mmCIF file of N, CA and C in Angstrom:
data_model
loop_
_atom_site.group_PDB
_atom_site.id
_atom_site.type_symbol
_atom_site.label_atom_id
_atom_site.label_comp_id
_atom_site.label_asym_id
_atom_site.label_seq_id
_atom_site.Cartn_x
_atom_site.Cartn_y
_atom_site.Cartn_z
ATOM 1 N N GLN N 1 -83.951 -63.954 222.584
ATOM 2 C CA GLN N 1 -83.524 -65.292 223.004
ATOM 3 C C GLN N 1 -82.001 -65.347 222.992
ATOM 4 N N LEU N 2 -81.439 -65.875 224.086
ATOM 5 C CA LEU N 2 -79.989 -65.970 224.197
ATOM 6 C C LEU N 2 -79.530 -67.270 223.565
ATOM 7 N N GLN N 3 -78.627 -67.155 222.587
ATOM 8 C CA GLN N 3 -78.145 -68.343 221.896
ATOM 9 C C GLN N 3 -76.650 -68.284 221.677
ATOM 10 N N LEU N 4 -76.041 -69.457 221.664
ATOM 11 C CA LEU N 4 -74.657 -69.629 221.240
ATOM 12 C C LEU N 4 -74.668 -70.554 220.035
ATOM 13 N N VAL N 5 -73.919 -70.195 219.010
ATOM 14 C CA VAL N 5 -73.858 -71.012 217.806
ATOM 15 C C VAL N 5 -72.407 -71.361 217.517
ATOM 16 N N GLU N 6 -72.117 -72.668 217.481
ATOM 17 C CA GLU N 6 -70.772 -73.127 217.155
ATOM 18 C C GLU N 6 -70.674 -73.431 215.662
ATOM 19 N N SER N 7 -69.488 -73.286 215.134
ATOM 20 C CA SER N 7 -69.220 -73.643 213.749
ATOM 21 C C SER N 7 -67.749 -73.984 213.610
ATOM 22 N N GLY N 8 -67.396 -74.558 212.464
ATOM 23 C CA GLY N 8 -66.001 -74.821 212.181
ATOM 24 C C GLY N 8 -65.585 -76.271 212.315
ATOM 25 N N GLY N 9 -66.461 -77.120 212.793
ATOM 26 C CA GLY N 9 -66.112 -78.525 212.911
ATOM 27 C C GLY N 9 -66.040 -79.207 211.564
ATOM 28 N N GLY N 10 -65.529 -80.432 211.549
ATOM 29 C CA GLY N 10 -65.436 -81.170 210.308
ATOM 30 C C GLY N 10 -64.514 -82.361 210.437
ATOM 31 N N LEU N 11 -64.154 -82.906 209.283
ATOM 32 C CA LEU N 11 -63.256 -84.060 209.206
ATOM 33 C C LEU N 11 -61.843 -83.570 208.916
ATOM 34 N N VAL N 12 -60.888 -84.027 209.683
ATOM 35 C CA VAL N 12 -59.501 -83.610 209.501
ATOM 36 C C VAL N 12 -58.595 -84.807 209.778
ATOM 37 N N GLN N 13 -57.460 -84.851 209.106
ATOM 38 C CA GLN N 13 -56.511 -85.938 209.317
ATOM 39 C C GLN N 13 -55.712 -85.716 210.603
ATOM 40 N N PRO N 14 -55.192 -86.776 211.181
ATOM 41 C CA PRO N 14 -54.323 -86.618 212.354
ATOM 42 C C PRO N 14 -53.169 -85.668 212.040
ATOM 43 N N GLY N 15 -52.891 -84.798 213.003
ATOM 44 C CA GLY N 15 -51.864 -83.786 212.803
ATOM 45 C C GLY N 15 -52.384 -82.501 212.204
ATOM 46 N N GLY N 16 -53.619 -82.509 211.758
ATOM 47 C CA GLY N 16 -54.209 -81.334 211.137
ATOM 48 C C GLY N 16 -54.745 -80.326 212.130
ATOM 49 N N SER N 17 -55.382 -79.276 211.587
ATOM 50 C CA SER N 17 -55.876 -78.175 212.415
ATOM 51 C C SER N 17 -57.299 -77.796 212.019
ATOM 52 N N LEU N 18 -58.011 -77.245 212.966
ATOM 53 C CA LEU N 18 -59.322 -76.666 212.745
ATOM 54 C C LEU N 18 -59.466 -75.462 213.661
ATOM 55 N N ARG N 19 -60.321 -74.517 213.271
ATOM 56 C CA ARG N 19 -60.669 -73.430 214.180
ATOM 57 C C ARG N 19 -62.176 -73.439 214.395
ATOM 58 N N LEU N 20 -62.558 -73.625 215.624
ATOM 59 C CA LEU N 20 -63.965 -73.595 216.001
ATOM 60 C C LEU N 20 -64.347 -72.185 216.442
ATOM 61 N N SER N 21 -65.571 -71.795 216.102
ATOM 62 C CA SER N 21 -66.091 -70.487 216.500
ATOM 63 C C SER N 21 -67.342 -70.655 217.343
ATOM 64 N N CYS N 22 -67.496 -69.779 218.306
ATOM 65 C CA CYS N 22 -68.679 -69.735 219.163
ATOM 66 C C CYS N 22 -69.170 -68.293 219.145
ATOM 67 N N THR N 23 -70.324 -68.078 218.528
ATOM 68 C CA THR N 23 -70.852 -66.722 218.364
ATOM 69 C C THR N 23 -72.151 -66.557 219.129
ATOM 70 N N ALA N 24 -72.257 -65.441 219.829
ATOM 71 C CA ALA N 24 -73.439 -65.169 220.642
ATOM 72 C C ALA N 24 -74.504 -64.431 219.846
ATOM 73 N N SER N 25 -75.741 -64.740 220.162
ATOM 74 C CA SER N 25 -76.888 -64.055 219.572
ATOM 75 C C SER N 25 -77.829 -63.646 220.693
ATOM 76 N N GLY N 26 -78.183 -62.367 220.724
ATOM 77 C CA GLY N 26 -79.120 -61.906 221.739
ATOM 78 C C GLY N 26 -78.472 -61.384 223.001
ATOM 79 N N PHE N 27 -77.156 -61.440 223.074
ATOM 80 C CA PHE N 27 -76.450 -60.922 224.238
ATOM 81 C C PHE N 27 -74.999 -60.652 223.869
ATOM 82 N N ALA N 28 -74.310 -59.913 224.753
ATOM 83 C CA ALA N 28 -72.921 -59.542 224.514
ATOM 84 C C ALA N 28 -72.006 -60.573 225.165
ATOM 85 N N LEU N 29 -71.339 -61.363 224.341
ATOM 86 C CA LEU N 29 -70.525 -62.452 224.862
ATOM 87 C C LEU N 29 -69.323 -61.950 225.640
ATOM 88 N N ASP N 30 -68.911 -60.702 225.395
ATOM 89 C CA ASP N 30 -67.738 -60.202 226.121
ATOM 90 C C ASP N 30 -68.056 -59.919 227.592
ATOM 91 N N ASN N 31 -69.314 -60.067 227.992
ATOM 92 C CA ASN N 31 -69.667 -59.958 229.403
ATOM 93 C C ASN N 31 -69.683 -61.314 230.109
ATOM 94 N N TYR N 32 -69.287 -62.354 229.396
ATOM 95 C CA TYR N 32 -69.391 -63.715 229.896
ATOM 96 C C TYR N 32 -68.040 -64.427 229.871
ATOM 97 N N ALA N 33 -67.813 -65.278 230.865
ATOM 98 C CA ALA N 33 -66.755 -66.271 230.762
ATOM 99 C C ALA N 33 -67.274 -67.382 229.848
ATOM 100 N N VAL N 34 -66.383 -67.936 229.046
ATOM 101 C CA VAL N 34 -66.787 -68.907 228.029
ATOM 102 C C VAL N 34 -65.922 -70.155 228.126
ATOM 103 N N GLY N 35 -66.543 -71.279 227.919
ATOM 104 C CA GLY N 35 -65.806 -72.529 227.905
ATOM 105 C C GLY N 35 -66.120 -73.361 226.680
ATOM 106 N N TRP N 36 -65.152 -74.155 226.288
ATOM 107 C CA TRP N 36 -65.345 -75.169 225.248
ATOM 108 C C TRP N 36 -65.335 -76.534 225.921
ATOM 109 N N PHE N 37 -66.280 -77.376 225.539
ATOM 110 C CA PHE N 37 -66.427 -78.704 226.094
ATOM 111 C C PHE N 37 -66.558 -79.688 224.942
ATOM 112 N N ARG N 38 -66.361 -80.967 225.237
ATOM 113 C CA ARG N 38 -66.543 -81.961 224.188
ATOM 114 C C ARG N 38 -67.147 -83.229 224.772
ATOM 115 N N GLN N 39 -67.800 -83.975 223.903
ATOM 116 C CA GLN N 39 -68.464 -85.195 224.355
ATOM 117 C C GLN N 39 -68.427 -86.246 223.266
ATOM 118 N N VAL N 40 -68.072 -87.440 223.679
ATOM 119 C CA VAL N 40 -68.085 -88.618 222.826
ATOM 120 C C VAL N 40 -69.289 -89.460 223.236
ATOM 121 N N PRO N 41 -69.999 -90.053 222.286
ATOM 122 C CA PRO N 41 -71.163 -90.889 222.652
ATOM 123 C C PRO N 41 -70.806 -91.922 223.709
ATOM 124 N N GLY N 42 -71.634 -91.992 224.738
ATOM 125 C CA GLY N 42 -71.416 -92.953 225.798
ATOM 126 C C GLY N 42 -70.499 -92.476 226.901
ATOM 127 N N LYS N 43 -69.948 -91.270 226.741
ATOM 128 C CA LYS N 43 -69.051 -90.727 227.764
ATOM 129 C C LYS N 43 -69.588 -89.397 228.267
ATOM 130 N N GLU N 44 -69.089 -88.988 229.420
ATOM 131 C CA GLU N 44 -69.516 -87.711 229.976
ATOM 132 C C GLU N 44 -68.878 -86.546 229.214
ATOM 133 N N ARG N 45 -69.594 -85.423 229.225
ATOM 134 C CA ARG N 45 -69.040 -84.212 228.626
ATOM 135 C C ARG N 45 -67.875 -83.732 229.478
ATOM 136 N N GLU N 46 -66.805 -83.270 228.815
ATOM 137 C CA GLU N 46 -65.617 -82.824 229.549
ATOM 138 C C GLU N 46 -65.189 -81.438 229.094
ATOM 139 N N GLY N 47 -64.632 -80.697 230.020
ATOM 140 C CA GLY N 47 -64.146 -79.370 229.692
ATOM 141 C C GLY N 47 -62.831 -79.444 228.948
ATOM 142 N N VAL N 48 -62.689 -78.607 227.937
ATOM 143 C CA VAL N 48 -61.470 -78.554 227.128
ATOM 144 C C VAL N 48 -60.664 -77.303 227.458
ATOM 145 N N SER N 49 -61.325 -76.153 227.407
ATOM 146 C CA SER N 49 -60.642 -74.899 227.671
ATOM 147 C C SER N 49 -61.668 -73.843 228.043
ATOM 148 N N CYS N 50 -61.277 -72.936 228.930
ATOM 149 C CA CYS N 50 -62.155 -71.851 229.357
ATOM 150 C C CYS N 50 -61.390 -70.539 229.375
ATOM 151 N N ILE N 51 -62.121 -69.442 229.169
ATOM 152 C CA ILE N 51 -61.509 -68.123 229.154
ATOM 153 C C ILE N 51 -62.372 -67.181 229.975
ATOM 154 N N SER N 52 -61.707 -66.317 230.743
ATOM 155 C CA SER N 52 -62.453 -65.401 231.601
ATOM 156 C C SER N 52 -63.045 -64.259 230.789
ATOM 157 N N ARG N 53 -63.970 -63.554 231.395
ATOM 158 C CA ARG N 53 -64.629 -62.439 230.712
ATOM 159 C C ARG N 53 -63.626 -61.392 230.265
ATOM 160 N N SER N 54 -62.666 -61.099 231.087
ATOM 161 C CA SER N 54 -61.687 -60.063 230.775
ATOM 162 C C SER N 54 -60.534 -60.580 229.938
ATOM 163 N N ASP N 55 -60.543 -61.872 229.606
ATOM 164 C CA ASP N 55 -59.449 -62.519 228.866
ATOM 165 C C ASP N 55 -58.147 -62.549 229.661
ATOM 166 N N GLU N 56 -58.204 -62.224 230.938
ATOM 167 C CA GLU N 56 -56.975 -62.233 231.727
ATOM 168 C C GLU N 56 -56.520 -63.639 232.059
ATOM 169 N N ALA N 57 -57.447 -64.581 232.038
ATOM 170 C CA ALA N 57 -57.102 -65.936 232.440
ATOM 171 C C ALA N 57 -57.667 -66.951 231.464
ATOM 172 N N THR N 58 -56.895 -68.004 231.267
ATOM 173 C CA THR N 58 -57.358 -69.130 230.458
ATOM 174 C C THR N 58 -57.041 -70.421 231.192
ATOM 175 N N TYR N 59 -57.737 -71.448 230.823
ATOM 176 C CA TYR N 59 -57.546 -72.769 231.437
ATOM 177 C C TYR N 59 -57.630 -73.815 230.333
ATOM 178 N N TYR N 60 -56.771 -74.821 230.393
ATOM 179 C CA TYR N 60 -56.773 -75.919 229.438
ATOM 180 C C TYR N 60 -56.685 -77.247 230.183
ATOM 181 N N ARG N 61 -57.392 -78.249 229.678
ATOM 182 C CA ARG N 61 -57.179 -79.565 230.236
ATOM 183 C C ARG N 61 -55.802 -80.049 229.790
ATOM 184 N N ASP N 62 -55.191 -80.911 230.586
ATOM 185 C CA ASP N 62 -53.799 -81.293 230.327
ATOM 186 C C ASP N 62 -53.606 -81.876 228.935
ATOM 187 N N SER N 63 -54.549 -82.662 228.461
ATOM 188 C CA SER N 63 -54.354 -83.372 227.189
ATOM 189 C C SER N 63 -54.352 -82.457 225.969
ATOM 190 N N VAL N 64 -54.768 -81.198 226.131
ATOM 191 C CA VAL N 64 -54.805 -80.293 224.972
ATOM 192 C C VAL N 64 -53.838 -79.115 225.116
ATOM 193 N N LYS N 65 -53.155 -79.038 226.257
ATOM 194 C CA LYS N 65 -52.195 -77.936 226.449
ATOM 195 C C LYS N 65 -51.160 -77.963 225.341
ATOM 196 N N ASP N 66 -50.785 -76.828 224.857
ATOM 197 C CA ASP N 66 -49.789 -76.640 223.791
ATOM 198 C C ASP N 66 -50.300 -77.087 222.428
ATOM 199 N N ARG N 67 -51.558 -77.545 222.351
ATOM 200 C CA ARG N 67 -52.130 -77.906 221.045
ATOM 201 C C ARG N 67 -53.352 -77.061 220.724
ATOM 202 N N PHE N 68 -54.124 -76.675 221.727
ATOM 203 C CA PHE N 68 -55.331 -75.883 221.521
ATOM 204 C C PHE N 68 -55.127 -74.484 222.096
ATOM 205 N N THR N 69 -55.765 -73.489 221.473
ATOM 206 C CA THR N 69 -55.692 -72.122 221.964
ATOM 207 C C THR N 69 -57.076 -71.493 221.947
ATOM 208 N N ILE N 70 -57.477 -70.932 223.074
ATOM 209 C CA ILE N 70 -58.764 -70.245 223.178
ATOM 210 C C ILE N 70 -58.527 -68.744 223.096
ATOM 211 N N SER N 71 -59.430 -68.029 222.407
ATOM 212 C CA SER N 71 -59.261 -66.583 222.255
ATOM 213 C C SER N 71 -60.607 -65.953 221.895
ATOM 214 N N ARG N 72 -60.651 -64.622 221.958
ATOM 215 C CA ARG N 72 -61.846 -63.882 221.542
ATOM 216 C C ARG N 72 -61.495 -62.992 220.365
ATOM 217 N N ASP N 73 -62.493 -62.641 219.542
ATOM 218 C CA ASP N 73 -62.228 -61.655 218.498
ATOM 219 C C ASP N 73 -62.289 -60.261 219.116
ATOM 220 N N SER N 74 -61.809 -59.267 218.368
ATOM 221 C CA SER N 74 -61.696 -57.910 218.909
ATOM 222 C C SER N 74 -63.051 -57.303 219.246
ATOM 223 N N ALA N 75 -64.100 -57.738 218.554
ATOM 224 C CA ALA N 75 -65.435 -57.216 218.837
ATOM 225 C C ALA N 75 -66.025 -57.842 220.085
ATOM 226 N N GLY N 76 -65.445 -58.975 220.490
ATOM 227 C CA GLY N 76 -65.844 -59.598 221.744
ATOM 228 C C GLY N 76 -67.053 -60.485 221.677
ATOM 229 N N ASN N 77 -67.650 -60.705 220.488
ATOM 230 C CA ASN N 77 -68.855 -61.510 220.447
ATOM 231 C C ASN N 77 -68.638 -62.922 219.924
ATOM 232 N N THR N 78 -67.385 -63.258 219.645
ATOM 233 C CA THR N 78 -67.060 -64.606 219.202
ATOM 234 C C THR N 78 -65.848 -65.094 219.980
ATOM 235 N N VAL N 79 -65.912 -66.337 220.417
ATOM 236 C CA VAL N 79 -64.776 -66.989 221.067
ATOM 237 C C VAL N 79 -64.347 -68.141 220.159
ATOM 238 N N TYR N 80 -63.044 -68.237 219.967
ATOM 239 C CA TYR N 80 -62.492 -69.261 219.090
ATOM 240 C C TYR N 80 -61.789 -70.332 219.901
ATOM 241 N N LEU N 81 -61.707 -71.511 219.309
ATOM 242 C CA LEU N 81 -60.838 -72.559 219.824
ATOM 243 C C LEU N 81 -60.036 -73.082 218.637
ATOM 244 N N GLN N 82 -58.753 -72.740 218.626
ATOM 245 C CA GLN N 82 -57.854 -73.220 217.584
ATOM 246 C C GLN N 82 -57.360 -74.596 217.997
ATOM 247 N N LEU N 83 -57.634 -75.591 217.157
ATOM 248 C CA LEU N 83 -57.209 -76.970 217.418
ATOM 249 C C LEU N 83 -56.058 -77.298 216.470
ATOM 250 N N SER N 84 -54.925 -77.682 217.015
ATOM 251 C CA SER N 84 -53.762 -78.020 216.211
ATOM 252 C C SER N 84 -53.228 -79.383 216.651
ATOM 253 N N SER N 85 -52.393 -79.970 215.784
ATOM 254 C CA SER N 85 -51.803 -81.284 216.078
ATOM 255 C C SER N 85 -52.873 -82.260 216.553
ATOM 256 N N LEU N 86 -53.961 -82.317 215.814
ATOM 257 C CA LEU N 86 -55.109 -83.109 216.240
ATOM 258 C C LEU N 86 -54.802 -84.597 216.257
ATOM 259 N N LYS N 87 -55.406 -85.271 217.221
ATOM 260 C CA LYS N 87 -55.247 -86.710 217.403
ATOM 261 C C LYS N 87 -56.625 -87.372 217.299
ATOM 262 N N SER N 88 -56.619 -88.662 217.059
ATOM 263 C CA SER N 88 -57.886 -89.373 216.930
ATOM 264 C C SER N 88 -58.728 -89.250 218.203
ATOM 265 N N GLU N 89 -58.048 -89.152 219.341
ATOM 266 C CA GLU N 89 -58.786 -89.051 220.604
ATOM 267 C C GLU N 89 -59.436 -87.690 220.812
ATOM 268 N N ASP N 90 -59.175 -86.743 219.924
ATOM 269 C CA ASP N 90 -59.856 -85.451 219.972
ATOM 270 C C ASP N 90 -61.213 -85.495 219.282
ATOM 271 N N THR N 91 -61.512 -86.602 218.637
ATOM 272 C CA THR N 91 -62.805 -86.747 217.966
ATOM 273 C C THR N 91 -63.937 -86.663 218.978
ATOM 274 N N ALA N 92 -64.883 -85.762 218.728
ATOM 275 C CA ALA N 92 -65.993 -85.535 219.658
ATOM 276 C C ALA N 92 -66.904 -84.464 219.076
ATOM 277 N N VAL N 93 -68.043 -84.275 219.703
ATOM 278 C CA VAL N 93 -68.847 -83.084 219.441
ATOM 279 C C VAL N 93 -68.376 -82.007 220.412
ATOM 280 N N TYR N 94 -68.056 -80.845 219.872
ATOM 281 C CA TYR N 94 -67.545 -79.747 220.680
ATOM 282 C C TYR N 94 -68.655 -78.730 220.915
ATOM 283 N N TYR N 95 -68.814 -78.351 222.169
ATOM 284 C CA TYR N 95 -69.832 -77.391 222.576
ATOM 285 C C TYR N 95 -69.177 -76.180 223.223
ATOM 286 N N CYS N 96 -69.767 -75.019 223.018
ATOM 287 C CA CYS N 96 -69.358 -73.878 223.830
ATOM 288 C C CYS N 96 -70.468 -73.552 224.817
ATOM 289 N N ALA N 97 -70.071 -72.907 225.896
ATOM 290 C CA ALA N 97 -71.006 -72.547 226.948
ATOM 291 C C ALA N 97 -70.533 -71.255 227.590
ATOM 292 N N ALA N 98 -71.463 -70.539 228.211
ATOM 293 C CA ALA N 98 -71.129 -69.242 228.778
ATOM 294 C C ALA N 98 -71.769 -69.063 230.138
ATOM 295 N N THR N 99 -71.100 -68.254 230.968
ATOM 296 C CA THR N 99 -71.640 -67.879 232.260
ATOM 297 C C THR N 99 -71.307 -66.405 232.508
ATOM 298 N N GLU N 100 -72.288 -65.660 233.006
ATOM 299 C CA GLU N 100 -72.108 -64.224 233.200
ATOM 300 C C GLU N 100 -71.403 -63.982 234.534
ATOM 301 N N SER N 101 -70.068 -64.048 234.491
ATOM 302 C CA SER N 101 -69.281 -63.850 235.699
ATOM 303 C C SER N 101 -68.071 -63.008 235.377
ATOM 304 N N ALA N 102 -67.723 -62.124 236.304
ATOM 305 C CA ALA N 102 -66.534 -61.280 236.143
ATOM 306 C C ALA N 102 -65.310 -61.909 236.784
ATOM 307 N N LEU N 103 -65.478 -63.071 237.400
ATOM 308 C CA LEU N 103 -64.334 -63.721 238.041
ATOM 309 C C LEU N 103 -63.309 -64.126 236.998
ATOM 310 N N ASN N 104 -62.042 -63.976 237.312
ATOM 311 C CA ASN N 104 -61.009 -64.324 236.345
ATOM 312 C C ASN N 104 -59.893 -65.162 236.961
ATOM 313 N N SER N 105 -60.145 -65.773 238.110
ATOM 314 C CA SER N 105 -59.120 -66.620 238.704
ATOM 315 C C SER N 105 -59.057 -67.953 237.970
ATOM 316 N N ARG N 106 -57.891 -68.553 238.015
ATOM 317 C CA ARG N 106 -57.732 -69.854 237.378
ATOM 318 C C ARG N 106 -58.610 -70.892 238.090
ATOM 319 N N ASP N 107 -58.803 -70.715 239.395
ATOM 320 C CA ASP N 107 -59.652 -71.638 240.138
ATOM 321 C C ASP N 107 -61.088 -71.587 239.644
ATOM 322 N N PHE N 108 -61.592 -70.382 239.364
ATOM 323 C CA PHE N 108 -62.948 -70.249 238.837
ATOM 324 C C PHE N 108 -63.062 -70.929 237.475
ATOM 325 N N LEU N 109 -62.068 -70.683 236.615
ATOM 326 C CA LEU N 109 -62.108 -71.296 235.294
ATOM 327 C C LEU N 109 -62.013 -72.821 235.378
ATOM 328 N N ALA N 110 -61.221 -73.314 236.322
ATOM 329 C CA ALA N 110 -61.119 -74.764 236.487
ATOM 330 C C ALA N 110 -62.477 -75.349 236.870
ATOM 331 N N ARG N 111 -63.198 -74.624 237.737
ATOM 332 C CA ARG N 111 -64.522 -75.118 238.139
ATOM 333 C C ARG N 111 -65.521 -75.008 236.995
ATOM 334 N N LEU N 112 -65.427 -73.952 236.179
ATOM 335 C CA LEU N 112 -66.291 -73.835 235.007
ATOM 336 C C LEU N 112 -66.009 -74.988 234.055
ATOM 337 N N CYS N 113 -64.746 -75.244 233.805
ATOM 338 C CA CYS N 113 -64.373 -76.315 232.881
ATOM 339 C C CYS N 113 -64.696 -77.693 233.444
ATOM 340 N N ALA N 114 -64.800 -77.782 234.752
ATOM 341 C CA ALA N 114 -65.162 -79.058 235.373
ATOM 342 C C ALA N 114 -66.673 -79.253 235.427
ATOM 343 N N LEU N 115 -67.403 -78.309 234.849
ATOM 344 C CA LEU N 115 -68.868 -78.372 234.845
ATOM 345 C C LEU N 115 -69.434 -78.445 236.256
ATOM 346 N N SER N 116 -68.856 -77.636 237.152
ATOM 347 C CA SER N 116 -69.406 -77.562 238.500
ATOM 348 C C SER N 116 -70.865 -77.105 238.433
ATOM 349 N N PRO N 117 -71.719 -77.673 239.261
ATOM 350 C CA PRO N 117 -73.159 -77.346 239.213
ATOM 351 C C PRO N 117 -73.422 -75.854 239.332
ATOM 352 N N GLY N 118 -74.282 -75.366 238.457
ATOM 353 C CA GLY N 118 -74.701 -73.973 238.534
ATOM 354 C C GLY N 118 -73.807 -72.997 237.812
ATOM 355 N N TYR N 119 -72.710 -73.465 237.224
ATOM 356 C CA TYR N 119 -71.795 -72.539 236.577
ATOM 357 C C TYR N 119 -72.244 -72.160 235.173
ATOM 358 N N VAL N 120 -72.623 -73.133 234.370
ATOM 359 C CA VAL N 120 -72.965 -72.855 232.980
ATOM 360 C C VAL N 120 -74.407 -72.359 232.880
ATOM 361 N N GLU N 121 -74.582 -71.239 232.155
ATOM 362 C CA GLU N 121 -75.912 -70.657 231.995
ATOM 363 C C GLU N 121 -76.481 -70.896 230.602
ATOM 364 N N ILE N 122 -75.609 -70.900 229.604
ATOM 365 C CA ILE N 122 -76.071 -71.005 228.218
ATOM 366 C C ILE N 122 -75.197 -72.023 227.495
ATOM 367 N N TRP N 123 -75.812 -72.923 226.726
ATOM 368 C CA TRP N 123 -75.104 -73.911 225.915
ATOM 369 C C TRP N 123 -75.390 -73.684 224.434
ATOM 370 N N GLY N 124 -74.387 -73.998 223.622
ATOM 371 C CA GLY N 124 -74.610 -74.068 222.187
ATOM 372 C C GLY N 124 -75.068 -75.464 221.791
ATOM 373 N N GLN N 125 -75.292 -75.645 220.487
ATOM 374 C CA GLN N 125 -75.848 -76.924 220.009
ATOM 375 C C GLN N 125 -74.758 -77.919 219.637
ATOM 376 N N GLY N 126 -73.515 -77.481 219.542
ATOM 377 C CA GLY N 126 -72.402 -78.371 219.258
ATOM 378 C C GLY N 126 -72.009 -78.406 217.797
ATOM 379 N N THR N 127 -70.737 -78.706 217.561
ATOM 380 C CA THR N 127 -70.217 -78.908 216.211
ATOM 381 C C THR N 127 -69.295 -80.124 216.250
ATOM 382 N N PRO N 128 -69.463 -81.065 215.316
ATOM 383 C CA PRO N 128 -68.687 -82.302 215.386
ATOM 384 C C PRO N 128 -67.288 -82.148 214.806
ATOM 385 N N VAL N 129 -66.332 -82.766 215.456
ATOM 386 C CA VAL N 129 -64.956 -82.831 214.986
ATOM 387 C C VAL N 129 -64.575 -84.309 214.878
ATOM 388 N N THR N 130 -64.135 -84.701 213.688
ATOM 389 C CA THR N 130 -63.699 -86.080 213.469
ATOM 390 C C THR N 130 -62.267 -86.056 212.976
ATOM 391 N N VAL N 131 -61.380 -86.728 213.706
ATOM 392 C CA VAL N 131 -59.973 -86.808 213.338
ATOM 393 C C VAL N 131 -59.712 -88.229 212.868
ATOM 394 N N SER N 132 -59.475 -88.364 211.560
ATOM 395 C CA SER N 132 -59.329 -89.698 210.984
ATOM 396 C C SER N 132 -58.615 -89.624 209.654
ATOM 397 N N LEU N 133 -57.961 -90.734 209.281
ATOM 398 C CA LEU N 133 -57.294 -90.797 207.974
ATOM 399 C C LEU N 133 -58.322 -90.893 206.867
#
């Protein structure tokens, strides 16, 4: 069974940091492009950051540029999202998702992060992030 498991969420004060992890089970995540998404109750899920299979390309939504960093571990089976300078508006459930594609253009990643139909193949269960005093 192909699974993605997120971890690392929690409660953090504004200005603080967290590192989220997305680990694959049942498949090799380094063969997949991976994205991080987030959702607040009552709102649509939105793309936060995506990384290509080869790590040659990354994409960030404007509101998290220079604050969040997406990366893979050397073994290639975990993708991280480093969250820094957190704001209350970053509060959400964060999900990772994967698609088995070798494309590495920024346009492809933008479409993955935009949740274009048919792009995402596997979803994780989510990890909550709460930014509050």
